[in-house]
Coordinates of C-alpha atoms in Angstrom, one line a residue:
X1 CA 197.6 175.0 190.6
X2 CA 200.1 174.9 193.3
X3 CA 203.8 173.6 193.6
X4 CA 206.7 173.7 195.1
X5 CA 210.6 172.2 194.3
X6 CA 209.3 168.7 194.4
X7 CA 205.8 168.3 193.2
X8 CA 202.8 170.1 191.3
X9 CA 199.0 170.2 192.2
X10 CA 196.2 170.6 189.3
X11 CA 192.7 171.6 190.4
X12 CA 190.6 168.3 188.8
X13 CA 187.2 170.1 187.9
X14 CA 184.1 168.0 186.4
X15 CA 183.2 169.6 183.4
X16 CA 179.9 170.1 184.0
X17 CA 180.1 170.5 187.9
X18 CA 179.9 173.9 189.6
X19 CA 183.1 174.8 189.8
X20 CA 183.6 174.4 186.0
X21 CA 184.6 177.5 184.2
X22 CA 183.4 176.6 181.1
X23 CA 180.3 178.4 181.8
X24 CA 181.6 181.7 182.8
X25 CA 183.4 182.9 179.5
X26 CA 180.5 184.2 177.1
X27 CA 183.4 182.7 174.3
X28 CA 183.4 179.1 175.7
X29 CA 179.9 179.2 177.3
X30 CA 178.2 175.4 176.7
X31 CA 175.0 174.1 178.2
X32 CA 174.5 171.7 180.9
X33 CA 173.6 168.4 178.9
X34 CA 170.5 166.5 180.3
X35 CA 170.6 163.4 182.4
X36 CA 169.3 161.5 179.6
X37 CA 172.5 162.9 177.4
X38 CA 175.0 162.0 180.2
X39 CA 173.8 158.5 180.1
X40 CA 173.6 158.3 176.6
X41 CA 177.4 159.5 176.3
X42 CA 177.8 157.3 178.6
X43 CA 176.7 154.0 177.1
X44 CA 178.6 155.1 174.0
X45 CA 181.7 155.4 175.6
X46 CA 181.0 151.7 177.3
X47 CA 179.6 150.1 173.9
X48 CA 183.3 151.5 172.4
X49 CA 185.3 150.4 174.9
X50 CA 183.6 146.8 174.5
X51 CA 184.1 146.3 171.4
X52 CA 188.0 147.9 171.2
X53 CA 187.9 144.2 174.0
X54 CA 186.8 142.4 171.7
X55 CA 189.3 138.8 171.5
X56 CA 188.4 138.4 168.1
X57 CA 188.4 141.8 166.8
X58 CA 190.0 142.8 163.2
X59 CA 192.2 144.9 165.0
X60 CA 193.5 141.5 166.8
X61 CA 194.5 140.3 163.8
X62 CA 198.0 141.6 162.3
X63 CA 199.2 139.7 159.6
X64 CA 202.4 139.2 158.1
X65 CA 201.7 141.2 154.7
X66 CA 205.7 141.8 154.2
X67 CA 206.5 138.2 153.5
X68 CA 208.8 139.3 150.5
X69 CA 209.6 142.4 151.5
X70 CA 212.1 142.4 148.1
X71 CA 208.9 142.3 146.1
X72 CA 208.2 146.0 148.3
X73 CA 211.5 147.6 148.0
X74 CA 211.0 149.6 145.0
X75 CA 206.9 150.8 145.8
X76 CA 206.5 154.5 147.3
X77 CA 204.1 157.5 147.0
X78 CA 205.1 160.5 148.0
X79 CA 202.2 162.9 149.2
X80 CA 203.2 166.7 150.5
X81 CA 202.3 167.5 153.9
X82 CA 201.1 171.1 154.4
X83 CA 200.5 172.8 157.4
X84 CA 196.3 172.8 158.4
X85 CA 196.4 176.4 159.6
X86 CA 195.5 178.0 156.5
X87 CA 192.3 175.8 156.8
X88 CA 191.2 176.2 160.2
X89 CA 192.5 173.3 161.8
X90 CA 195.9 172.8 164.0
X91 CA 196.3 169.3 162.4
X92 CA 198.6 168.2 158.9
X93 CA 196.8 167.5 156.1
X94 CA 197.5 166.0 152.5
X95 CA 195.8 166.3 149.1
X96 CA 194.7 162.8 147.9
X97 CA 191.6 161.8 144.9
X98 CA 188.6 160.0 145.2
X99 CA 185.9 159.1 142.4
X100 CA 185.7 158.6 138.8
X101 CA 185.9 161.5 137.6
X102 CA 188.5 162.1 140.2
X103 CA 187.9 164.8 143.1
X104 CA 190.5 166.4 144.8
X105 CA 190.3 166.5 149.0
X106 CA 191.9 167.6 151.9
X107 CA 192.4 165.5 154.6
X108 CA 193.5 165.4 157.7
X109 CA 195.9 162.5 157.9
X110 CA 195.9 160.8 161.7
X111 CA 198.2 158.1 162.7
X112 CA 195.6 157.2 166.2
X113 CA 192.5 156.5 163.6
X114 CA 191.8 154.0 161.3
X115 CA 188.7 155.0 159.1
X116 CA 189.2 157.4 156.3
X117 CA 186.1 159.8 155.7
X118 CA 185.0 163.1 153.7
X119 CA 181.7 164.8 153.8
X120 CA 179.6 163.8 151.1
X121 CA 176.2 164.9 149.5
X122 CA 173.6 165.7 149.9
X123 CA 174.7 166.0 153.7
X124 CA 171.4 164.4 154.2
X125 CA 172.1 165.8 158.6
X126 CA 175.0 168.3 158.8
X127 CA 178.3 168.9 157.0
X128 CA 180.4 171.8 158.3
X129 CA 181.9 174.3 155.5
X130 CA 185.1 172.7 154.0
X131 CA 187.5 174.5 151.2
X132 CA 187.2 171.7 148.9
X133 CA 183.2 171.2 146.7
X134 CA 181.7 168.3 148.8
X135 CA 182.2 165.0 147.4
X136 CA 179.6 163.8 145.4
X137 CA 178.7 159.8 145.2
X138 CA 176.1 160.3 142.6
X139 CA 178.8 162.0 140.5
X140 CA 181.0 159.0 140.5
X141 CA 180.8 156.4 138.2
X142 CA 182.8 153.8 140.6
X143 CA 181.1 154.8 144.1
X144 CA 179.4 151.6 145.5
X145 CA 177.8 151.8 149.0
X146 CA 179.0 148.4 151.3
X147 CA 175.7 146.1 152.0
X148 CA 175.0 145.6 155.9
X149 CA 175.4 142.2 155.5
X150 CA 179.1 142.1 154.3
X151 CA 182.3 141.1 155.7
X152 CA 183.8 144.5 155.4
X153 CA 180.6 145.9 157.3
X154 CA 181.2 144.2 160.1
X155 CA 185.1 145.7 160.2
X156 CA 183.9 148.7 161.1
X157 CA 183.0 147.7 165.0
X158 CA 187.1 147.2 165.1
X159 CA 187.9 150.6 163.1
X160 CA 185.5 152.7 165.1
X161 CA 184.4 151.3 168.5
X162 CA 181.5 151.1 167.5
X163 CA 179.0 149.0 166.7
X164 CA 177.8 149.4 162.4
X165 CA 174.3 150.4 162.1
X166 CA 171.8 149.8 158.7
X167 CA 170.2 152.0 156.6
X168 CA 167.8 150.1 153.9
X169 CA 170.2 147.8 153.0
X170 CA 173.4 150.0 153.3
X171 CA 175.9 149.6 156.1
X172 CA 176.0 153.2 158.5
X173 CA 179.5 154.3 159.9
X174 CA 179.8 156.1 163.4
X175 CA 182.7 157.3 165.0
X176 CA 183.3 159.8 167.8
X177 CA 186.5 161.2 168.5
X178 CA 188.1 162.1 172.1
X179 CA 187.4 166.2 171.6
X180 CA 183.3 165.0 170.9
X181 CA 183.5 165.7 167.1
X182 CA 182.1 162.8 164.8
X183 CA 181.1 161.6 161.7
X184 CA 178.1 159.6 160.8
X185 CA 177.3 158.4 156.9
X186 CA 177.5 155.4 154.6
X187 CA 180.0 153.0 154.3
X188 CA 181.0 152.6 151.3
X189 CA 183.9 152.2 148.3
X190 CA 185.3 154.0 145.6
X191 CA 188.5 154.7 143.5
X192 CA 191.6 156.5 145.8
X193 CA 193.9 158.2 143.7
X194 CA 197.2 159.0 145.6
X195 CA 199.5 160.0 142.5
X196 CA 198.3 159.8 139.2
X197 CA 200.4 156.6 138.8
X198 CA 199.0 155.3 142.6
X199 CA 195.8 154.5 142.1
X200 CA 193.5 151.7 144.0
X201 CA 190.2 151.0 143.1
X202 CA 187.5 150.1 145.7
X203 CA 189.0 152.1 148.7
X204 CA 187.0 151.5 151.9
X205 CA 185.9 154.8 153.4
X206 CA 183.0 156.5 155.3
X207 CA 180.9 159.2 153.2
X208 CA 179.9 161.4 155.5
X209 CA 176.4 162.8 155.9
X210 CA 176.5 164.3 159.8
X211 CA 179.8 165.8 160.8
X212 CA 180.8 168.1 163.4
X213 CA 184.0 168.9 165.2
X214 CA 187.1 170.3 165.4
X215 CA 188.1 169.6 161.3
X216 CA 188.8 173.0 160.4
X217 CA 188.0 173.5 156.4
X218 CA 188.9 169.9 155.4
X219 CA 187.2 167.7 153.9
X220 CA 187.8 164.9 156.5
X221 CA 190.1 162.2 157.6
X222 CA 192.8 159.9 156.6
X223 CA 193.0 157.1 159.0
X224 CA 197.1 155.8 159.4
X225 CA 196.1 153.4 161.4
X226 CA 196.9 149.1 162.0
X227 CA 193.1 148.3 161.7
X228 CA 192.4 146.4 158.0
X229 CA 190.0 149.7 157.2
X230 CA 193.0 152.1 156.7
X231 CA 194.7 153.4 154.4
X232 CA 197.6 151.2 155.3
X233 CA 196.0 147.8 155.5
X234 CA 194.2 148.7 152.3
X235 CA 197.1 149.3 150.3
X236 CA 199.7 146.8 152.2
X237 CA 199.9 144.6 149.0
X238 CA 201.4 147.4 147.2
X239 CA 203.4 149.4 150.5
X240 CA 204.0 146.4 152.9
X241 CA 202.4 148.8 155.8
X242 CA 205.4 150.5 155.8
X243 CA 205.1 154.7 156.2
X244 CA 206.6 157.6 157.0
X245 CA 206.3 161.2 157.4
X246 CA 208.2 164.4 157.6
X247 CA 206.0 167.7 159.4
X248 CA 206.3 170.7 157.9
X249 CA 208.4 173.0 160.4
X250 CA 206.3 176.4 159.3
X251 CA 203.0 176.9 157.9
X252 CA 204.4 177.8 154.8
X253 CA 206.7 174.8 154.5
X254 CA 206.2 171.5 152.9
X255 CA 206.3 168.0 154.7
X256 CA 205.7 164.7 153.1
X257 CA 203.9 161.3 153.8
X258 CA 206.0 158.6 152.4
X259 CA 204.1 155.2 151.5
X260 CA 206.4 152.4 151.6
X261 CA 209.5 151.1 152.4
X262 CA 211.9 152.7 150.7
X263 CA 210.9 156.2 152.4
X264 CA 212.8 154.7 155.8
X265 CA 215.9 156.5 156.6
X266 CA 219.3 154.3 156.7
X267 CA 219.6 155.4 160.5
X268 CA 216.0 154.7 161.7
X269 CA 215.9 151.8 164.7
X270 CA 213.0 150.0 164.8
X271 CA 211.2 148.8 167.6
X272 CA 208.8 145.4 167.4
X273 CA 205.4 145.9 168.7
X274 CA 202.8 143.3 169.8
X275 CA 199.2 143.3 169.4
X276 CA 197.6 143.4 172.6
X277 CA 195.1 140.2 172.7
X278 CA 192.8 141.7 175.2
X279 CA 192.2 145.2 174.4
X280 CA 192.2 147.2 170.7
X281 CA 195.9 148.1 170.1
X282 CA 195.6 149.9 166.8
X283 CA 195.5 153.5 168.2
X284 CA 197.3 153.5 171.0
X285 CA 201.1 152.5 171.2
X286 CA 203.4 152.3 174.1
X287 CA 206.7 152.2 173.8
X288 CA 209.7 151.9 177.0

């Protein structure tokens, strides 16, 4: 890196290429991937940006949810925020349920995704180790997998950028995230407990059965985002897609995730945001 009073120069290095570093250190050592891998990331990466251009995409298609937003005022659930460090991961994370009998799982909770998962049994590929016992579909009397033929199915293409994929007659989830960590399993539904008076029975989420990445010791993710798969489309008839959160200023602190309106502060200015016809808007928000 150079600079001087005016401006600031940053060596741009491929990853891969000769001059990358990421080689050298025995710590961050990685192999050189195959042509036939490069082009294979490659058309992933083009199949995902296709279909976040889809015109016609779910994530296209914000709806007015809030159309009696008196009917909303009084609806919040409060979920404490703790700091991921203690699990291996730099992200926040919150404690929700899932199944009947109810399990208890950490997630990661990400406003730029949109599909909730957790690793699942019998981690038929790859599940990293996680704090929490892996969820258990067989365990649950409400767990239902999503058919490949269904309309919620085919929301996934929106949710993930990718395109759904069958198993038998069960609908497969993929999603790959910008630091190469994914999760691949069914699609399916099941009971999400939030508090035990916040309850909403069949929750959309991916149960994962090959995960790798960067999740620390959770037990997955919580997608915040505007696509109709997350947690906040899913639960708009009771929140009105309002939320808000609070991070936790220490590790040993507590934060919270507020669903609902009547978590907004009195002095909080809002700014409108449009949907972007062209291109998928749910992650990514600009703002001037």
């Amino acid at each position: 890196m150079s600079s001087n009073k005016r401006q600031s120069t940053l060596e741009v290095l491929h990853r891969h290429g000769p001059c990358s570093r990421l080689g050298q250190d025995k710590d961050t050592a990685t192999t050189i991937p195959s042509l036939s891998e490069v082009l294979s990331h490659d058309q992933s990466r083009v199949e995902s940006i296709q279909a976040r251009a889809k015109p016609n995409s779910d994530t296209n298609k914000i709806k007015n949810t809030n159309s009696n937003p008196n009917k909303l005022k009084g609806n919040k659930a409060n979920l404490p925020v703790q700091s991921g460090r203690s699990l291996g991961s730099g992200n926040y994370i919150v404690t929700v349920g899932l199944g009947t009998p109810t399990k208890t799982l950490s997630l990661i909770f990400d406003t730029g995704s949109d599909l909730t998962w957790t690793q699942c049994e019998p981690c038929a590929r790859s599940c990293y180790q996680q704090q929490d016992p892996i969820f258990d579909p067989s365990a649950s009397a409400s767990y239902s997998n999503i058919s490949c033929n269904s309309p919620q199915c085919s929301q996934l293409s929106g949710a993930t950028g990718n395109n759904p994929g069958c198993s038998s007659t069960t609908c497969v989830y993929g999603i790959q995230y910008g630091d190469q960590s994914f999760s691949v399993g069914f699609f399916s539904k099941d009971k999400l407990t939030i508090t035990s008076t916040e309850v909403f029975p069949n929750f959309l989420f991916g149960c994962g059965q090959n995960n790798q990445g960067l999740f620390g010791n959770t037990a997955g993710l919580l997608g915040l985002g505007r696509n109709s798969l997350s947690i906040i489309s899913q639960t708009a008839q009771k929140y009105g897609k309002y939320f808000s959160y609070c991070l936790p200023s220490t590790s040993s602190s507590t934060g919270h995730l507020t669903l609902g309106k009547s978590g907004a502060s009195r002095n909080v200015k809002f700014t409108p945001l449009l949907a972007h016809r062209g291109r998928r808007s749910t992650s990514s928000t600009f703002c001037q």
